XYZ file of N, CA and C in Angstrom:
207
model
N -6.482 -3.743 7.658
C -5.351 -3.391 8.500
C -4.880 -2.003 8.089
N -5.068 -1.051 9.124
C -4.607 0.292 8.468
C -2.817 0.474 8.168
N -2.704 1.145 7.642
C -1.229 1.885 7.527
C -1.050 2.986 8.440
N 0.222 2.892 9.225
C 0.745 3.434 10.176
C 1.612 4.356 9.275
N 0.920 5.772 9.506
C 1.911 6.883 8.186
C 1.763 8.035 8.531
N 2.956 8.865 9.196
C 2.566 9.928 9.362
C 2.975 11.173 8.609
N 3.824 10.452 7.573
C 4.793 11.723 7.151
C 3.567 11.553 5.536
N 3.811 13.375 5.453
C 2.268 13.694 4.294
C 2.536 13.248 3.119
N 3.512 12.874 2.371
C 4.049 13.185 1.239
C 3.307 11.240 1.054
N 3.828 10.499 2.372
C 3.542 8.922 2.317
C 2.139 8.636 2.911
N 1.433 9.452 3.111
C 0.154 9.825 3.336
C -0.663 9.749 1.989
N -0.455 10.714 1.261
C -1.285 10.991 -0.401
C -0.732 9.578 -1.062
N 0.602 9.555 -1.182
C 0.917 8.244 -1.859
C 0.021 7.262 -1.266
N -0.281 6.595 -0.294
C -1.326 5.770 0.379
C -2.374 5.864 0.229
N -3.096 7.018 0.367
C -4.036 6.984 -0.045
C -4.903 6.794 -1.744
N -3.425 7.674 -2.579
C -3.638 7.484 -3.984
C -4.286 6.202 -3.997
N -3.790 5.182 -3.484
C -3.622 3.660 -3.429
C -4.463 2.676 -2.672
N -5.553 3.973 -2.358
C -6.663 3.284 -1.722
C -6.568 2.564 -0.136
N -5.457 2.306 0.438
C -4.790 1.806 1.793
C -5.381 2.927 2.769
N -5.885 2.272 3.647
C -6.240 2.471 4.827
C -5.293 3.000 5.649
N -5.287 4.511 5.747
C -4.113 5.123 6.157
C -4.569 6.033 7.538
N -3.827 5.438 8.897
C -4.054 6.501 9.917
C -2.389 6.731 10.444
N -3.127 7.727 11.354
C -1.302 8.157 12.002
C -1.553 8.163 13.064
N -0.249 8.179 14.167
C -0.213 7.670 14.943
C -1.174 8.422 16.471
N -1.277 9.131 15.710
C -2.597 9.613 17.138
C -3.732 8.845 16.915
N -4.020 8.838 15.548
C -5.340 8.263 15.371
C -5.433 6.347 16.375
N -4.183 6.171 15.753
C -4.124 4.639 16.358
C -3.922 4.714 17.787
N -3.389 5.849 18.465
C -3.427 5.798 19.781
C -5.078 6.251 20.711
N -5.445 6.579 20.049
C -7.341 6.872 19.961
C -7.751 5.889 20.169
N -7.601 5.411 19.347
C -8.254 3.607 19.003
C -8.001 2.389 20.209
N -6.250 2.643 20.470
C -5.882 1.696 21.799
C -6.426 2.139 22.740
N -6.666 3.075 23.405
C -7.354 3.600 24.348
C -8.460 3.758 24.174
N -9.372 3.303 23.435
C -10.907 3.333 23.257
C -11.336 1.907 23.554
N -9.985 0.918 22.960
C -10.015 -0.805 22.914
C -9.713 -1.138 24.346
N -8.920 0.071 25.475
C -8.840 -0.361 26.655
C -7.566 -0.753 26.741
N -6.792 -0.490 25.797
C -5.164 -1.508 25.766
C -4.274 -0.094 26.135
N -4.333 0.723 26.316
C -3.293 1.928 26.956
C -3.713 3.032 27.608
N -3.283 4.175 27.785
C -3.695 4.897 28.609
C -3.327 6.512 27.691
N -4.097 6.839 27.216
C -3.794 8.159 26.498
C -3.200 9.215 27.218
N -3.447 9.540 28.182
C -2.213 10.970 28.769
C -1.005 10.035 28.655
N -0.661 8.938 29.385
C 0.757 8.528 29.649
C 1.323 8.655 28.202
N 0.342 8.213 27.281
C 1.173 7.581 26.040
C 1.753 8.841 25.678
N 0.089 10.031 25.572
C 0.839 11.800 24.720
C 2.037 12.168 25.291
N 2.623 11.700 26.684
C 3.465 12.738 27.625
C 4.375 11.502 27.104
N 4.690 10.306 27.121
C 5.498 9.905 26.333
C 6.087 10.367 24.925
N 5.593 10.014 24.135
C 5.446 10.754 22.673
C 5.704 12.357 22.815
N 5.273 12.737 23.694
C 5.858 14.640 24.011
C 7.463 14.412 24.107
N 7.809 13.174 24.964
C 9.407 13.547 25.248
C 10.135 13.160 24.121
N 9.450 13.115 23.025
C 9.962 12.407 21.569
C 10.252 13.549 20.765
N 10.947 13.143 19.700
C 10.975 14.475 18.652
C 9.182 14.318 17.564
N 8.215 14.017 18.504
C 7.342 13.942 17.472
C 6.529 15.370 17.905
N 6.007 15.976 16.665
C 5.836 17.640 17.392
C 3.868 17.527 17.426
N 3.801 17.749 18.332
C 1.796 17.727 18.714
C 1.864 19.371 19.473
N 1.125 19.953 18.780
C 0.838 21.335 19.538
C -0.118 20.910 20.869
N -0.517 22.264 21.484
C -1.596 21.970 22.778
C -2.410 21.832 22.241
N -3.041 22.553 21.191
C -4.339 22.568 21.057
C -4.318 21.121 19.970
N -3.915 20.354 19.132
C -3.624 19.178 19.261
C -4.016 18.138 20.154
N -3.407 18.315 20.863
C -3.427 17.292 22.480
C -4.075 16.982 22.988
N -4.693 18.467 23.582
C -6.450 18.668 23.632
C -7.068 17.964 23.075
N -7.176 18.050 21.414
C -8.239 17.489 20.642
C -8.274 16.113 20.615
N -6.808 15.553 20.857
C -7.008 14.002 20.598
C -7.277 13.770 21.806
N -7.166 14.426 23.477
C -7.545 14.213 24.732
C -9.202 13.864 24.696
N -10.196 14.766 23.745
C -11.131 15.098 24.093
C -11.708 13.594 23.464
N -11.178 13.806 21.846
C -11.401 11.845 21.097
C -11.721 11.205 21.786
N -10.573 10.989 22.505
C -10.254 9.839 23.412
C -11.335 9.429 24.701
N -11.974 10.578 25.009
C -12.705 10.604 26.355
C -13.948 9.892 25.649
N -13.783 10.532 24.271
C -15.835 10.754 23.767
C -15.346 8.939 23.071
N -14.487 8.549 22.605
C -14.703 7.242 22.430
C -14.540 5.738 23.787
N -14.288 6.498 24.741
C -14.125 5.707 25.859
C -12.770 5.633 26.677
């Protein structure tokens, strides 16, 4: 079961610790590869958030997302 972690500092600590650590793009990759969401809706959601994803970001997890299904 991975760990949901995006902030870096609780990132290294996690990992120190051997835990299976993704963040939350990565897991939104994953739902949309499993067929359970829809990756633009979710990024343009998450855009109207204080969570900060550059374009070229967006892009990259857009492109993930295509090449895993």
């Amino acid at each position: 079961v991975p760990l949901l972690v995006d902030d870096h500092a609780a990132r290294v600590a996690a990992a120190d610790r051997c835990l299976d650590v993704r963040g939350t793009l990565a897991i939104l990759v994953e739902l949309h590869a499993a067929g359970t969401l829809d990756i633009s809706v979710s990024l343009s959601r998450l855009s109207a958030t204080n969570f900060r994803m550059t374009p070229a970001l967006r892009d990259q997890v857009l492109k993930l997302a295509s090449e895993a299904g």
